[in-house]
Structures are given as structure tokens and as C-alpha cells.
Amino acid sequence: MARCLTLGMKLLDINYEVGDPPWLLGRGPLNGQRARCGCLSWYQPWGRCHHIAPFCWALGQRIYPGLNWGFLSGELHTVVVGFEENWQEPDWVMDILLFKEKTAQQSIDWVKLRNWQFYDSLREYVATFFDDPEAILQAWPGEHVMNDQKEIRSK
């Protein structure tokens, strides 16, 4: 999971280093957010849903390895969905930023308000952050990412 966290945060700030507090890259410090290492607040960079999504994907893979995991991403918001067969009928929605304010369906609806897309792999999702996504897809070796303890395969 740490590798996916670092990947997402580096997409936001190339100077991010392993162990840096992710929450400091969000708008939380400007709004009085406080966080404690090891607690959920530590992993909540407010306003950075697109960048924390790879971590949520890895978290979902770890908690529910029997589900397929993908990304619903739009201009306004990104969530990670876990599903058995159809991503349009998810069993789980990972939204570590807005779960207190929005239901799972409300988070999905917010994603779908403006220019959204479903990505069925971490590889496809990450490629969208670059000017030439096709070059990233060609350079990315295979459909996997090494999680901290085991290999996680994208579905």
C-alpha cells in the first residue's frame, strides 16, 4: 500500500518522499485540519481525491482481494469501486475523504456530474495524469503493481 500511496502523492508533488504526511499536501492545513500519524486523518489530503485514489485502490485490494477494483474519475471527484462482475453495480466504494458527508451513491453521483470515466486498472488510471497516456501504457510493464507484502493484480 505504501508504494501506491507514494505513487499517487508523487503524481501531485514529485518531491513527496516515503513517510511524508499525505494530509499536508491537501487543503486541510489551510482549514485547520490536524492529523495524527497512523490514523485515518494522516491519509486524508483534502481536495486531492485524484491523488489519494491509488492508495484507496491498494487498500481495497488488501481488504477485499476477491473483488475487482477500478477507478471512477471525473473532473470533480474520484472514487475507487470494488465489484464482482459489473463495475456499474459496485459492492464497495472507497472514498476516504468524503465518507462522512456523502453516501457511497452520492460520491459516485458527484464523480458523474462532469466528464467522468471508468478505469479498470491502476495502470490505466495513472496514465491519465500524463500528456501522452499511450506512451505510459506502453512503458508500464504488465498489469500489476507490487504491494508491500504480495503482488496485487489489476482486474
One Martini backbone bead per residue (centre of mass of N, CA, C, O) as a GRO file, in nm:
protein
  155
    1MET     BB    1   0.055   0.064  -0.018
    2ALA     BB    2   0.293   0.263  -0.008
    3ARG     BB    3   0.342   0.273  -0.315
    4CYS     BB    4   0.064   0.395  -0.389
    5LEU     BB    5   0.088   0.644  -0.221
    6THR     BB    6   0.343   0.756  -0.352
    7LEU     BB    7   0.243   0.769  -0.638
    8GLY     BB    8   0.008   0.969  -0.593
    9MET     BB    9   0.178   1.199  -0.460
   10LYS     BB   10   0.380   1.230  -0.703
   11LEU     BB   11   0.161   1.332  -0.901
   12LEU     BB   12   0.155   1.603  -0.735
   13ASP     BB   13   0.458   1.566  -0.584
   14ILE     BB   14   0.779   1.488  -0.664
   15ASN     BB   15   0.891   1.547  -0.353
   16TYR     BB   16   0.773   1.317  -0.243
   17GLU     BB   17   0.812   1.103   0.045
   18VAL     BB   18   0.853   0.852   0.223
   19GLY     BB   19   0.655   0.942   0.516
   20ASP     BB   20   0.504   1.160   0.433
   21PRO     BB   21   0.237   1.363   0.493
   22PRO     BB   22  -0.041   1.360   0.302
   23TRP     BB   23  -0.222   1.587   0.432
   24LEU     BB   24  -0.021   1.832   0.354
   25LEU     BB   25  -0.120   1.827   0.035
   26GLY     BB   26  -0.366   1.960   0.125
   27ARG     BB   27  -0.623   2.185   0.252
   28GLY     BB   28  -0.635   2.135   0.562
   29PRO     BB   29  -0.425   2.335   0.689
   30LEU     BB   30  -0.600   2.588   0.598
   31ASN     BB   31  -0.863   2.457   0.780
   32GLY     BB   32  -0.738   2.306   1.053
   33GLN     BB   33  -0.614   2.045   1.013
   34ARG     BB   34  -0.558   1.746   1.192
   35ALA     BB   35  -0.299   1.495   1.256
   36ARG     BB   36  -0.231   1.141   1.302
   37CYS     BB   37  -0.024   0.905   1.307
   38GLY     BB   38  -0.204   0.621   1.173
   39CYS     BB   39  -0.444   0.777   1.099
   40LEU     BB   40  -0.675   0.872   0.880
   41SER     BB   41  -0.596   1.176   0.867
   42TRP     BB   42  -0.310   1.123   0.738
   43TYR     BB   43  -0.476   1.018   0.454
   44GLN     BB   44  -0.619   1.328   0.418
   45PRO     BB   45  -0.603   1.509   0.128
   46TRP     BB   46  -0.764   1.770   0.082
   47GLY     BB   47  -0.849   1.788  -0.261
   48ARG     BB   48  -0.695   1.480  -0.341
   49CYS     BB   49  -0.855   1.235  -0.477
   50HIS     BB   50  -0.679   1.161  -0.730
   51HIS     BB   51  -0.414   1.091  -0.543
   52ILE     BB   52  -0.546   0.880  -0.327
   53ALA     BB   53  -0.660   0.646  -0.503
   54PRO     BB   54  -0.428   0.435  -0.511
   55PHE     BB   55  -0.452   0.375  -0.209
   56CYS     BB   56  -0.748   0.281  -0.214
   57TRP     BB   57  -0.699   0.048  -0.405
   58ALA     BB   58  -0.500  -0.107  -0.219
   59LEU     BB   59  -0.693  -0.129   0.018
   60GLY     BB   60  -0.913  -0.288  -0.125
   61GLN     BB   61  -0.734  -0.528  -0.206
   62ARG     BB   62  -0.665  -0.607   0.089
   63ILE     BB   63  -0.959  -0.640   0.210
   64TYR     BB   64  -1.085  -0.731  -0.101
   65PRO     BB   65  -0.944  -0.963  -0.307
   66GLY     BB   66  -1.216  -1.081  -0.460
   67LEU     BB   67  -1.227  -0.815  -0.598
   68ASN     BB   68  -1.277  -0.579  -0.822
   69TRP     BB   69  -1.080  -0.287  -0.924
   70GLY     BB   70  -1.162   0.067  -0.967
   71PHE     BB   71  -1.204   0.383  -1.145
   72LEU     BB   72  -1.384   0.680  -1.069
   73SER     BB   73  -1.340   0.963  -1.290
   74GLY     BB   74  -1.345   1.319  -1.256
   75GLU     BB   75  -1.329   1.652  -1.228
   76LEU     BB   76  -1.446   1.647  -0.915
   77HIS     BB   77  -1.397   1.323  -0.874
   78THR     BB   78  -1.268   1.026  -0.688
   79VAL     BB   79  -1.321   0.670  -0.696
   80VAL     BB   80  -1.330   0.344  -0.557
   81VAL     BB   81  -1.428   0.023  -0.694
   82GLY     BB   82  -1.597  -0.273  -0.585
   83PHE     BB   83  -1.639  -0.584  -0.777
   84GLU     BB   84  -1.745  -0.868  -0.936
   85GLU     BB   85  -1.874  -0.790  -1.249
   86ASN     BB   86  -2.001  -0.484  -1.215
   87TRP     BB   87  -1.909  -0.156  -1.187
   88GLN     BB   88  -2.216  -0.042  -1.182
   89GLU     BB   89  -2.229  -0.261  -0.920
   90PRO     BB   90  -2.106  -0.198  -0.642
   91ASP     BB   91  -1.993  -0.315  -0.324
   92TRP     BB   92  -1.768  -0.083  -0.316
   93VAL     BB   93  -1.666   0.242  -0.175
   94MET     BB   94  -1.379   0.447  -0.196
   95ASP     BB   95  -1.393   0.738   0.040
   96ILE     BB   96  -1.175   0.900   0.256
   97LEU     BB   97  -1.295   1.203   0.238
   98LEU     BB   98  -1.649   1.177   0.213
   99PHE     BB   99  -1.798   0.961   0.404
  100LYS     BB  100  -1.938   1.169   0.610
  101GLU     BB  101  -2.108   1.335   0.377
  102LYS     BB  102  -2.134   1.076   0.185
  103THR     BB  103  -2.253   0.851   0.012
  104ALA     BB  104  -2.174   0.630  -0.215
  105GLN     BB  105  -2.374   0.738  -0.430
  106GLN     BB  106  -2.296   1.040  -0.403
  107SER     BB  107  -2.006   1.003  -0.497
  108ILE     BB  108  -2.071   0.893  -0.774
  109ASP     BB  109  -2.249   1.130  -0.868
  110TRP     BB  110  -2.023   1.341  -0.852
  111VAL     BB  111  -1.839   1.221  -1.060
  112LYS     BB  112  -2.085   1.229  -1.291
  113LEU     BB  113  -2.119   1.542  -1.347
  114ARG     BB  114  -1.811   1.553  -1.494
  115ASN     BB  115  -1.621   1.407  -1.696
  116TRP     BB  116  -1.617   1.074  -1.698
  117GLN     BB  117  -1.442   0.763  -1.592
  118PHE     BB  118  -1.348   0.425  -1.636
  119TYR     BB  119  -1.095   0.230  -1.458
  120ASP     BB  120  -0.957  -0.111  -1.445
  121SER     BB  121  -0.670   0.025  -1.368
  122LEU     BB  122  -0.391   0.164  -1.251
  123ARG     BB  123  -0.251   0.211  -1.516
  124GLU     BB  124  -0.478   0.372  -1.657
  125TYR     BB  125  -0.506   0.594  -1.446
  126VAL     BB  126  -0.215   0.706  -1.437
  127ALA     BB  127  -0.191   0.783  -1.742
  128THR     BB  128  -0.386   1.045  -1.717
  129PHE     BB  129  -0.146   1.238  -1.594
  130PHE     BB  130  -0.043   1.245  -1.887
  131ASP     BB  131   0.015   1.368  -2.204
  132ASP     BB  132   0.098   1.047  -2.286
  133PRO     BB  133  -0.071   0.773  -2.214
  134GLU     BB  134   0.031   0.563  -2.423
  135ALA     BB  135   0.330   0.568  -2.335
  136ILE     BB  136   0.276   0.464  -2.050
  137LEU     BB  137   0.138   0.196  -2.127
  138GLN     BB  138   0.388   0.086  -2.284
  139ALA     BB  139   0.600   0.118  -2.037
  140TRP     BB  140   0.423  -0.053  -1.864
  141PRO     BB  141   0.492  -0.358  -1.702
  142GLY     BB  142   0.206  -0.455  -1.702
  143GLU     BB  143  -0.076  -0.552  -1.460
  144HIS     BB  144   0.109  -0.451  -1.204
  145VAL     BB  145   0.163  -0.424  -0.845
  146MET     BB  146   0.358  -0.385  -0.572
  147ASN     BB  147   0.295  -0.472  -0.279
  148ASP     BB  148   0.425  -0.506   0.029
  149GLN     BB  149   0.346  -0.845   0.041
  150LYS     BB  150   0.202  -0.858  -0.248
  151GLU     BB  151   0.074  -0.936  -0.543
  152ILE     BB  152  -0.125  -0.717  -0.739
  153ARG     BB  153  -0.394  -0.755  -0.954
  154SER     BB  154  -0.543  -0.634  -1.209
  155LYS     BB  155  -0.873  -0.651  -1.368
   0.00000   0.00000   0.00000
